[in-house]
Tab-separated table of C-alpha atoms in Angstrom:
chain	number	residue	atom	x	y	z
A	255	UNK	CA	-67.185	183.000	174.543
A	256	UNK	CA	-66.283	184.820	171.367
A	257	UNK	CA	-66.671	182.974	168.083
A	258	UNK	CA	-64.478	183.976	165.193
A	259	UNK	CA	-65.126	182.703	161.683
A	260	UNK	CA	-62.463	183.483	159.140
A	261	UNK	CA	-60.344	182.153	156.313
A	262	UNK	CA	-56.737	183.233	156.153
A	263	UNK	CA	-53.328	182.279	154.880
A	264	UNK	CA	-50.663	183.199	157.422
A	265	UNK	CA	-47.286	183.866	155.853
A	266	UNK	CA	-44.085	184.821	157.644
A	267	UNK	CA	-42.134	186.861	155.119
A	268	UNK	CA	-38.430	186.820	155.936
A	269	UNK	CA	-36.570	189.847	154.585
A	270	UNK	CA	-32.870	189.325	154.125
A	271	UNK	CA	-32.203	192.942	154.959
A	272	UNK	CA	-31.297	194.863	158.050
A	273	UNK	CA	-33.480	197.456	159.708
A	274	UNK	CA	-32.122	200.953	160.106
A	275	UNK	CA	-30.478	200.540	163.493
A	276	UNK	CA	-27.127	202.025	164.437
A	277	UNK	CA	-25.152	199.757	166.755
A	278	UNK	CA	-23.030	201.130	169.615
A	279	UNK	CA	-21.588	199.759	172.835
A	280	UNK	CA	-22.989	201.343	176.000
A	281	UNK	CA	-20.481	199.839	178.385
A	282	UNK	CA	-17.875	197.132	178.609
A	283	UNK	CA	-16.787	198.105	182.115
A	284	UNK	CA	-17.936	195.914	185.026
A	285	UNK	CA	-20.133	193.831	182.701
A	286	UNK	CA	-18.276	190.512	182.670
A	287	UNK	CA	-20.905	187.893	181.847
A	288	UNK	CA	-23.722	190.455	181.707
A	289	UNK	CA	-27.092	188.715	181.734
A	290	UNK	CA	-29.846	190.791	183.335
A	291	UNK	CA	-30.894	194.110	181.788
A	292	UNK	CA	-33.880	196.333	182.549
A	293	UNK	CA	-34.889	199.945	181.870
A	294	UNK	CA	-36.108	202.520	184.384
A	295	UNK	CA	-36.099	206.305	184.827
A	296	UNK	CA	-34.018	206.344	188.008
A	297	UNK	CA	-33.384	210.042	188.324
A	298	UNK	CA	-36.857	211.201	187.249
A	299	UNK	CA	-35.614	213.411	184.424
A	300	UNK	CA	-37.780	211.819	181.731
A	301	UNK	CA	-34.947	209.837	180.117
A	302	UNK	CA	-34.782	206.043	180.133
A	303	UNK	CA	-31.866	204.715	182.156
A	304	UNK	CA	-30.659	201.099	182.394
A	305	UNK	CA	-29.631	198.597	185.054
A	306	UNK	CA	-27.623	195.415	184.678
A	307	UNK	CA	-26.541	192.248	186.451
A	308	UNK	CA	-23.307	190.510	185.398
A	309	UNK	CA	-22.475	187.030	186.650
A	310	UNK	CA	-18.718	186.741	186.231
A	311	UNK	CA	-17.776	189.963	188.025
A	312	UNK	CA	-20.608	189.701	190.616
A	313	UNK	CA	-21.824	193.195	189.758
A	314	UNK	CA	-25.110	195.065	189.864
A	315	UNK	CA	-25.019	198.484	188.223
A	316	UNK	CA	-27.192	201.229	186.815
A	317	UNK	CA	-26.538	203.620	183.942
A	318	UNK	CA	-27.796	207.212	183.896
A	319	UNK	CA	-28.812	208.452	180.444
A	320	UNK	CA	-27.866	212.007	179.455
A	321	UNK	CA	-30.912	212.137	177.177
A	322	UNK	CA	-28.957	211.429	174.006
A	323	UNK	CA	-28.291	207.748	174.564
A	324	UNK	CA	-24.978	208.282	176.363
A	325	UNK	CA	-24.770	206.431	179.686
A	326	UNK	CA	-22.733	206.773	182.871
A	327	UNK	CA	-22.312	203.637	184.993
A	328	UNK	CA	-22.732	203.564	188.783
A	329	UNK	CA	-21.915	200.376	190.690
A	330	UNK	CA	-24.529	199.247	193.210
A	331	UNK	CA	-22.416	196.306	194.364
A	332	UNK	CA	-19.633	194.160	192.946
A	333	UNK	CA	-19.987	191.571	195.688
A	334	UNK	CA	-23.149	189.661	194.699
A	335	UNK	CA	-21.864	186.230	193.731
A	336	UNK	CA	-23.174	185.190	190.304
A	337	UNK	CA	-25.375	188.282	189.893
A	338	UNK	CA	-27.990	187.321	187.298
A	339	UNK	CA	-31.036	189.545	187.587
A	340	UNK	CA	-32.003	192.988	188.836
A	341	UNK	CA	-35.160	195.056	189.331
A	342	UNK	CA	-35.979	198.422	190.897
A	343	UNK	CA	-38.602	199.893	193.223
A	344	UNK	CA	-38.839	202.411	196.065
A	345	UNK	CA	-38.745	199.993	199.007
A	346	UNK	CA	-38.044	202.787	201.481
A	347	UNK	CA	-40.935	204.974	200.249
A	348	UNK	CA	-38.552	207.927	200.438
A	349	UNK	CA	-38.630	209.062	196.827
A	350	UNK	CA	-35.427	207.446	195.593
A	351	UNK	CA	-35.007	204.188	193.727
A	352	UNK	CA	-33.849	201.034	195.486
A	353	UNK	CA	-32.920	197.740	193.842
A	354	UNK	CA	-33.291	193.996	194.223
A	355	UNK	CA	-30.568	191.664	193.016
A	356	UNK	CA	-30.366	187.923	192.548
A	357	UNK	CA	-27.169	185.942	192.932
A	358	UNK	CA	-26.095	182.303	192.934
A	359	UNK	CA	-28.062	181.516	196.079
A	360	UNK	CA	-29.187	184.838	197.636
A	361	UNK	CA	-31.797	187.518	197.048
A	362	UNK	CA	-31.132	191.022	198.415
A	363	UNK	CA	-32.663	194.451	198.276
A	364	UNK	CA	-30.308	197.417	198.152
A	365	UNK	CA	-31.363	200.570	199.974
A	366	UNK	CA	-30.385	203.752	198.172
A	367	UNK	CA	-28.929	206.429	200.457
A	368	UNK	CA	-28.130	209.294	198.093
A	369	UNK	CA	-26.131	207.056	195.786
A	370	UNK	CA	-24.619	204.694	198.344
A	371	UNK	CA	-26.293	201.357	198.994
A	372	UNK	CA	-27.049	199.266	202.046
A	373	UNK	CA	-27.606	195.543	201.477
A	374	UNK	CA	-30.610	193.771	203.076
A	375	UNK	CA	-31.085	190.008	202.787
A	376	UNK	CA	-34.500	188.758	201.641
A	377	UNK	CA	-33.696	185.055	201.129
A	378	UNK	CA	-30.657	182.757	201.144
A	379	UNK	CA	-29.893	179.111	200.432
A	380	UNK	CA	-31.643	179.287	197.056
A	381	UNK	CA	-30.881	176.577	194.492
A	382	UNK	CA	-30.198	178.013	191.037
A	383	UNK	CA	-32.472	181.073	191.217
A	384	UNK	CA	-33.214	182.503	187.782
A	385	UNK	CA	-35.365	185.614	187.959
A	386	UNK	CA	-36.696	188.178	190.439
A	387	UNK	CA	-39.454	190.741	189.859
A	388	UNK	CA	-41.023	193.452	192.004
A	389	UNK	CA	-44.820	193.596	192.469
A	390	UNK	CA	-47.378	195.149	194.764
A	391	UNK	CA	-49.492	192.077	195.405
A	392	UNK	CA	-51.156	192.645	198.774
A	393	UNK	CA	-51.000	190.981	202.150
A	394	UNK	CA	-50.470	187.296	202.948
A	395	UNK	CA	-54.135	186.952	203.874
A	396	UNK	CA	-55.400	188.977	200.900
A	397	UNK	CA	-52.811	188.849	198.110
A	398	UNK	CA	-55.237	190.036	195.421
A	399	UNK	CA	-55.593	193.553	196.889
A	400	UNK	CA	-52.475	195.774	196.513
A	401	UNK	CA	-51.435	197.267	199.857
A	402	UNK	CA	-48.851	199.829	198.768
A	403	UNK	CA	-45.639	197.999	199.639
A	404	UNK	CA	-43.196	196.176	197.388
A	405	UNK	CA	-43.295	192.384	197.150
A	406	UNK	CA	-40.908	190.158	195.187
A	407	UNK	CA	-41.602	187.310	192.791
A	408	UNK	CA	-38.922	184.666	192.385
A	409	UNK	CA	-38.183	181.678	190.129
A	410	UNK	CA	-36.071	178.812	191.529
A	411	UNK	CA	-34.959	176.396	188.826
A	412	UNK	CA	-32.894	174.031	191.023
A	413	UNK	CA	-35.861	173.161	193.235
A	414	UNK	CA	-38.490	173.606	190.495
A	415	UNK	CA	-40.728	176.286	191.969
A	416	UNK	CA	-41.882	179.878	191.788
A	417	UNK	CA	-42.929	181.898	194.807
A	418	UNK	CA	-43.673	185.357	196.197
A	419	UNK	CA	-41.937	187.040	199.098
A	420	UNK	CA	-44.537	189.250	200.761
A	421	UNK	CA	-43.598	192.577	202.354
A	422	UNK	CA	-45.206	193.424	205.712
A	423	UNK	CA	-44.841	197.157	205.020
A	424	UNK	CA	-41.615	197.446	206.994
A	425	UNK	CA	-39.504	195.514	204.453
A	426	UNK	CA	-39.704	192.254	206.367
A	427	UNK	CA	-40.472	189.430	203.950
A	428	UNK	CA	-42.325	186.147	204.348
A	429	UNK	CA	-42.752	183.544	201.635
A	430	UNK	CA	-46.186	182.871	200.207
A	431	UNK	CA	-47.033	179.360	199.052
A	432	UNK	CA	-44.941	177.713	196.335
A	433	UNK	CA	-45.915	176.957	192.746
A	434	UNK	CA	-44.351	173.679	191.663
A	435	UNK	CA	-43.034	174.078	188.103
A	436	UNK	CA	-40.588	171.730	186.381
A	437	UNK	CA	-37.538	173.823	185.429
A	438	UNK	CA	-39.214	177.255	185.319
A	439	UNK	CA	-37.485	179.678	182.954
A	440	UNK	CA	-39.379	182.971	182.930
A	441	UNK	CA	-41.971	184.787	185.016
A	442	UNK	CA	-44.297	187.446	183.642
A	443	UNK	CA	-47.911	188.556	183.935
A	444	UNK	CA	-51.215	189.557	182.395
A	445	UNK	CA	-54.935	189.418	183.146
A	446	UNK	CA	-55.908	186.311	181.219
A	447	UNK	CA	-59.381	185.763	182.702
A	448	UNK	CA	-60.304	189.476	182.547
A	449	UNK	CA	-61.210	189.724	186.230
A	450	UNK	CA	-59.151	192.857	186.870
A	451	UNK	CA	-56.519	190.995	188.933
A	452	UNK	CA	-53.074	190.326	187.498
A	453	UNK	CA	-52.256	186.687	186.825
A	454	UNK	CA	-48.829	185.045	186.622
A	455	UNK	CA	-47.369	183.529	183.469
A	456	UNK	CA	-44.587	180.950	183.789
A	457	UNK	CA	-42.686	178.852	181.261
A	458	UNK	CA	-41.710	175.261	182.108
A	459	UNK	CA	-38.604	174.332	180.115
A	460	UNK	CA	-38.509	170.596	180.858
A	461	UNK	CA	-42.263	170.071	180.560
A	462	UNK	CA	-42.434	172.122	177.325
A	463	UNK	CA	-45.367	174.119	178.712
A	464	UNK	CA	-46.512	177.677	179.283
A	465	UNK	CA	-48.794	177.979	182.327
A	466	UNK	CA	-50.808	180.747	183.945
A	467	UNK	CA	-51.739	181.064	187.618
A	468	UNK	CA	-54.346	183.044	189.498
A	469	UNK	CA	-53.812	184.697	192.840
A	470	UNK	CA	-56.454	183.744	195.362
A	471	UNK	CA	-56.793	183.779	199.121
A	472	UNK	CA	-53.561	182.401	200.601
A	473	UNK	CA	-51.757	181.941	197.337
A	474	UNK	CA	-51.655	180.610	193.802
A	475	UNK	CA	-54.132	178.495	191.879
A	476	UNK	CA	-53.407	177.045	188.434
A	477	UNK	CA	-55.533	178.946	185.946
A	478	UNK	CA	-54.691	176.794	182.948
A	479	UNK	CA	-52.198	175.630	180.362
A	480	UNK	CA	-51.532	178.102	177.562
A	481	UNK	CA	-49.673	175.502	175.506
A	482	UNK	CA	-47.928	172.139	175.786
A	483	UNK	CA	-45.492	170.427	173.444
A	484	UNK	CA	-43.647	173.730	173.110
A	485	UNK	CA	-40.121	172.345	173.081
A	486	UNK	CA	-37.935	174.067	175.663
A	487	UNK	CA	-40.498	176.735	176.620
A	488	UNK	CA	-38.503	179.853	177.521
A	489	UNK	CA	-39.497	183.520	177.232
A	490	UNK	CA	-43.109	184.573	177.872
A	491	UNK	CA	-45.110	187.790	177.997
A	492	UNK	CA	-48.804	188.644	178.194
A	493	UNK	CA	-50.579	191.390	176.260
A	494	UNK	CA	-53.477	192.122	173.941
A	495	UNK	CA	-51.683	191.285	170.697
A	496	UNK	CA	-54.765	191.336	168.450
A	497	UNK	CA	-56.367	194.354	170.174
A	498	UNK	CA	-59.656	192.558	170.896
A	499	UNK	CA	-59.816	193.392	174.601
A	500	UNK	CA	-58.288	190.298	176.221
A	501	UNK	CA	-54.699	189.389	177.061
A	502	UNK	CA	-52.950	186.956	174.737
A	503	UNK	CA	-49.525	185.351	175.205
A	504	UNK	CA	-46.298	185.506	173.210
A	505	UNK	CA	-43.595	182.919	173.862
A	506	UNK	CA	-40.382	181.316	172.611
A	507	UNK	CA	-39.300	177.656	172.502
A	508	UNK	CA	-35.527	177.420	172.924
A	509	UNK	CA	-35.123	173.836	171.712
A	510	UNK	CA	-37.758	174.134	169.010
A	511	UNK	CA	-36.344	177.466	167.718
A	512	UNK	CA	-39.926	178.748	167.746
A	513	UNK	CA	-41.619	182.093	168.229
A	514	UNK	CA	-45.413	182.002	168.585
A	515	UNK	CA	-48.402	183.937	169.846
A	516	UNK	CA	-51.337	182.326	171.594
A	517	UNK	CA	-54.715	183.877	170.965
A	518	UNK	CA	-57.067	184.193	173.936
A	519	UNK	CA	-60.717	183.560	173.032
A	520	UNK	CA	-61.873	185.738	175.945
A	521	UNK	CA	-62.323	182.780	178.304
A	522	UNK	CA	-58.617	181.958	178.778
A	523	UNK	CA	-58.616	179.282	176.073
A	524	UNK	CA	-55.634	179.730	173.798
A	525	UNK	CA	-54.962	178.984	170.127
A	526	UNK	CA	-51.363	178.759	168.943
A	527	UNK	CA	-50.227	180.812	165.942
A	528	UNK	CA	-46.691	179.986	164.845
A	529	UNK	CA	-44.683	183.055	163.843
A	530	UNK	CA	-41.256	181.531	163.239
A	531	UNK	CA	-39.662	178.096	163.617
A	532	UNK	CA	-36.158	179.172	162.609
A	533	UNK	CA	-34.804	181.410	165.380
A	534	UNK	CA	-31.853	179.388	166.752
A	535	UNK	CA	-32.078	179.141	170.543
A	536	UNK	CA	-35.159	181.369	170.715
A	537	UNK	CA	-35.065	182.847	174.200
A	538	UNK	CA	-36.285	186.271	175.358
A	539	UNK	CA	-39.322	187.975	173.900
A	540	UNK	CA	-41.311	191.180	174.260
A	541	UNK	CA	-44.017	192.996	172.344
A	542	UNK	CA	-43.919	196.684	171.459
A	543	UNK	CA	-45.227	198.894	168.670
A	544	UNK	CA	-41.682	199.484	167.508
A	545	UNK	CA	-42.599	201.095	164.173
A	546	UNK	CA	-45.346	203.291	165.662
A	547	UNK	CA	-48.093	202.124	163.308
A	548	UNK	CA	-50.721	201.203	165.920
A	549	UNK	CA	-50.216	197.443	166.102
A	550	UNK	CA	-48.039	195.287	168.324
A	551	UNK	CA	-44.788	194.003	166.917
A	552	UNK	CA	-42.691	191.285	168.543
A	553	UNK	CA	-38.996	191.464	169.391
A	554	UNK	CA	-37.038	188.340	170.300
A	555	UNK	CA	-33.478	187.159	170.836
A	556	UNK	CA	-31.971	183.874	169.703
A	557	UNK	CA	-28.968	182.656	171.669
A	558	UNK	CA	-27.951	180.283	168.882
A	559	UNK	CA	-27.383	176.530	168.677
A	560	UNK	CA	-24.284	174.553	169.585
A	561	UNK	CA	-22.429	172.780	166.815
A	562	UNK	CA	-18.943	171.343	167.063
A	563	UNK	CA	-18.349	172.942	170.440
A	564	UNK	CA	-19.256	176.436	169.210
A	565	UNK	CA	-22.507	178.354	169.497
A	566	UNK	CA	-23.639	180.038	166.308
A	567	UNK	CA	-26.760	181.817	165.136
A	568	UNK	CA	-27.014	184.640	167.701
A	569	UNK	CA	-29.705	187.055	166.558
A	570	UNK	CA	-31.887	189.983	167.583
A	571	UNK	CA	-35.074	189.865	165.511
A	572	UNK	CA	-38.102	192.095	164.983
A	573	UNK	CA	-41.350	190.590	163.726
A	574	UNK	CA	-43.287	193.494	162.258
A	575	UNK	CA	-47.063	193.104	162.605
A	576	UNK	CA	-49.100	194.006	159.503
A	577	UNK	CA	-52.133	194.768	161.682
A	578	UNK	CA	-53.675	191.348	161.086
A	579	UNK	CA	-51.103	189.379	163.089
A	580	UNK	CA	-49.154	188.344	160.015
A	581	UNK	CA	-45.518	189.084	160.745
A	582	UNK	CA	-42.540	190.247	158.691
A	583	UNK	CA	-39.269	188.907	160.093
A	584	UNK	CA	-36.300	191.274	160.112
A	585	UNK	CA	-32.936	190.327	161.618
A	586	UNK	CA	-31.667	193.469	163.321
A	587	UNK	CA	-28.389	192.053	164.616
A	588	UNK	CA	-26.725	188.723	163.865
A	589	UNK	CA	-23.247	189.031	165.356
A	590	UNK	CA	-21.868	186.400	167.728
A	591	UNK	CA	-22.354	188.366	170.958
A	592	UNK	CA	-24.817	186.152	172.827
A	593	UNK	CA	-27.891	188.382	173.211
A	594	UNK	CA	-29.688	187.678	176.484
A	595	UNK	CA	-32.287	189.956	178.107
A	596	UNK	CA	-33.102	193.254	176.437
A	597	UNK	CA	-34.967	196.539	176.862
A	598	UNK	CA	-37.000	198.588	174.384
A	599	UNK	CA	-37.413	202.344	174.835
A	600	UNK	CA	-36.588	205.630	173.128
A	601	UNK	CA	-33.188	206.002	174.748
A	602	UNK	CA	-31.964	208.953	172.670
A	603	UNK	CA	-35.205	210.987	172.604
A	604	UNK	CA	-35.641	211.017	168.825
A	605	UNK	CA	-39.210	209.624	168.924
A	606	UNK	CA	-38.074	206.205	167.649
A	607	UNK	CA	-37.864	203.122	169.851
A	608	UNK	CA	-34.424	201.587	170.369
A	609	UNK	CA	-33.245	198.182	171.608
A	610	UNK	CA	-30.609	197.668	174.301
A	611	UNK	CA	-29.447	194.117	174.961
A	612	UNK	CA	-27.113	192.297	177.306
A	613	UNK	CA	-24.391	190.651	175.198
A	614	UNK	CA	-23.480	187.708	177.398
A	615	UNK	CA	-20.684	186.373	175.180
A	616	UNK	CA	-18.894	189.650	174.412
A	617	UNK	CA	-19.489	191.071	177.934
A	618	UNK	CA	-21.075	194.267	176.650
A	619	UNK	CA	-24.321	196.192	176.723
A	620	UNK	CA	-25.273	196.982	173.139
A	621	UNK	CA	-27.572	199.780	171.985
A	622	UNK	CA	-29.364	199.425	168.642
A	623	UNK	CA	-30.638	202.938	167.905
A	624	UNK	CA	-33.499	202.994	165.432
A	625	UNK	CA	-33.284	205.548	162.664
A	626	UNK	CA	-36.579	206.737	161.226
A	627	UNK	CA	-37.357	205.897	157.634
A	628	UNK	CA	-37.900	202.169	157.334
A	629	UNK	CA	-35.763	199.174	156.405
A	630	UNK	CA	-32.429	199.124	154.595
A	631	UNK	CA	-30.250	196.287	153.375
A	632	UNK	CA	-26.985	198.125	154.006
A	633	UNK	CA	-26.076	200.789	156.523
A	634	UNK	CA	-24.179	202.823	153.943
A	635	UNK	CA	-27.347	204.017	152.207
A	636	UNK	CA	-28.333	206.964	154.375
A	637	UNK	CA	-29.713	209.331	151.726
A	638	UNK	CA	-32.616	207.188	150.534
A	639	UNK	CA	-36.116	208.363	151.460
A	640	UNK	CA	-39.693	207.159	150.905
A	641	UNK	CA	-42.567	209.525	151.677
A	642	UNK	CA	-45.274	209.834	152.800
A	643	UNK	CA	-45.328	206.675	154.886
A	644	UNK	CA	-48.132	205.767	155.631
A	645	UNK	CA	-49.496	206.743	152.219
A	646	UNK	CA	-52.990	207.035	150.743
A	647	UNK	CA	-52.569	208.298	147.157
A	648	UNK	CA	-48.902	208.373	146.119
A	649	UNK	CA	-45.512	207.163	147.334
A	650	UNK	CA	-42.484	209.271	146.412
A	651	UNK	CA	-38.949	207.906	146.244
A	652	UNK	CA	-36.080	210.322	146.716
A	653	UNK	CA	-32.362	209.531	146.563
A	654	UNK	CA	-29.095	211.322	145.876
A	655	UNK	CA	-27.521	207.996	145.201
A	656	UNK	CA	-26.840	206.176	141.921
A	657	UNK	CA	-29.452	205.879	139.212
A	658	UNK	CA	-32.509	203.757	139.994
A	659	UNK	CA	-32.996	200.942	137.486
A	660	UNK	CA	-36.466	199.857	138.587
A	661	UNK	CA	-38.732	199.475	141.600
A	662	UNK	CA	-40.772	196.452	142.700
A	663	UNK	CA	-43.572	196.366	145.254
A	664	UNK	CA	-44.259	193.098	147.083
A	665	UNK	CA	-47.295	192.374	149.275
A	666	UNK	CA	-47.325	190.575	152.620
A	667	UNK	CA	-47.631	187.153	150.968
A	668	UNK	CA	-44.473	187.746	148.916
A	669	UNK	CA	-46.376	188.349	145.652
A	670	UNK	CA	-45.046	191.075	143.344
A	671	UNK	CA	-47.859	193.587	142.723
A	672	UNK	CA	-45.987	196.263	140.780
A	673	UNK	CA	-42.793	196.833	138.805
A	674	UNK	CA	-42.030	200.376	137.622
A	675	UNK	CA	-39.281	202.861	136.780
A	676	UNK	CA	-41.298	205.803	138.159
A	677	UNK	CA	-40.269	207.433	141.460
A	678	UNK	CA	-43.801	208.712	142.117
A	679	UNK	CA	-46.023	205.669	142.472
A	680	UNK	CA	-49.859	205.853	142.591
A	681	UNK	CA	-51.161	203.567	145.351
A	682	UNK	CA	-54.750	204.740	145.755
A	683	UNK	CA	-56.163	201.524	144.298
A	684	UNK	CA	-53.961	199.179	146.344
A	685	UNK	CA	-55.521	197.034	149.068
A	686	UNK	CA	-54.686	198.714	152.417
A	687	UNK	CA	-51.864	197.060	154.328
A	688	UNK	CA	-48.104	196.634	154.396
A	689	UNK	CA	-45.933	196.321	151.308
A	690	UNK	CA	-42.215	196.005	150.665
A	691	UNK	CA	-40.728	198.561	148.300
A	692	UNK	CA	-37.640	197.085	146.601
A	693	UNK	CA	-35.490	199.733	144.899
A	694	UNK	CA	-32.935	198.331	142.419
A	695	UNK	CA	-29.988	200.641	141.687
A	696	UNK	CA	-27.755	200.695	138.616
A	697	UNK	CA	-24.868	199.553	140.837
A	698	UNK	CA	-26.668	196.283	141.475
A	699	UNK	CA	-27.549	197.226	145.082
A	700	UNK	CA	-31.083	196.742	146.358
A	701	UNK	CA	-32.717	198.719	149.167
A	702	UNK	CA	-35.959	197.633	150.786
A	703	UNK	CA	-38.469	199.686	152.754
A	704	UNK	CA	-41.649	198.641	154.488
A	705	UNK	CA	-44.503	200.992	153.587
A	706	UNK	CA	-48.051	201.177	154.875
A	707	UNK	CA	-50.904	201.994	152.497
A	708	UNK	CA	-54.067	203.174	154.175
């Protein structure tokens, strides 16, 4: 077991500014009640495409990317009642991409025949199924050894269980044993005991728990409880957040409005680190190095809270990691569109990661395209530049805008470390880490950039 001795003050610094993301609508056609959204390179051209499931129009679809973030929709089916989730894999082992889709009570896989699709039933009579995922687990007798065919993981909320449907190699499926989970919300994975075999991570909404399960001979074994008392446990994902060689967990608590990461001590014992307790209806969550600085940031959606019959507080949020797992909160989008599942990739091939999300309320798929250069408080300031970033000796500020009155630098704790009127700032004696550069213009506007000093 690793022992870590340290003293730290963890501060979540909330910046009331908006990151440099340009917002566009990918599609509002055949996306009525869109809920499920995933990314995949369907046509093998190196661009990230998308796929969606929309509940109200019973539609599964995919969207081919032209390489510039422009998408063309193709309908897989518009006859899957209550379509809620979608995933992709080559079930036919013929070189083209097939799909699985989850409806109100059925699970199908859709065989791709040069752009037309044949529906094959995997399971029916399901009670409130929530999520389906493709895996290569292995055989029924040896599930821990991948066997080259595509299996399917499934969450069933109505009957409180999660299970695997095992593929015999000819796309005939049999159900492996059931995990009993009270109101499961999300299924994901990671190797939490570092044995080289993927484990399963499941949130239990009603029990306020995040659990992980091992795969053993003939099925699942409870590995342990990541956390309890996590009110309305919802989104979960595994990954090595602190880069120490073992898989940690990130998660959201819908009722508690919480975002947290759970540090693995190397023996699958977890310590909770609260990131945020003010994301209304905290729901889906993923990690990604979205600012390309070598550490793992966290992206989450908040579906909002109900008040007076209306739901307010919809948000898409990035928590920028300073490299020491202290996080800077930035609200990327706060319109009332009901963000549900989302995808993170470089959709327009500009070397910056973008965010696409399913807008369940407005029935759209929204693309937030990241623009390089940092954080801004208003989209109209597009001629403001800070360089180099990261910096070692000096930071230069360049603008064609109105006169700069003064510049403040703030450290990760929120403490002001510098106030100056100079546009070339010496930083060689600063403690390495992240800082916020606040540029005050003569117009009264303020622009903020996150800068890294090495």
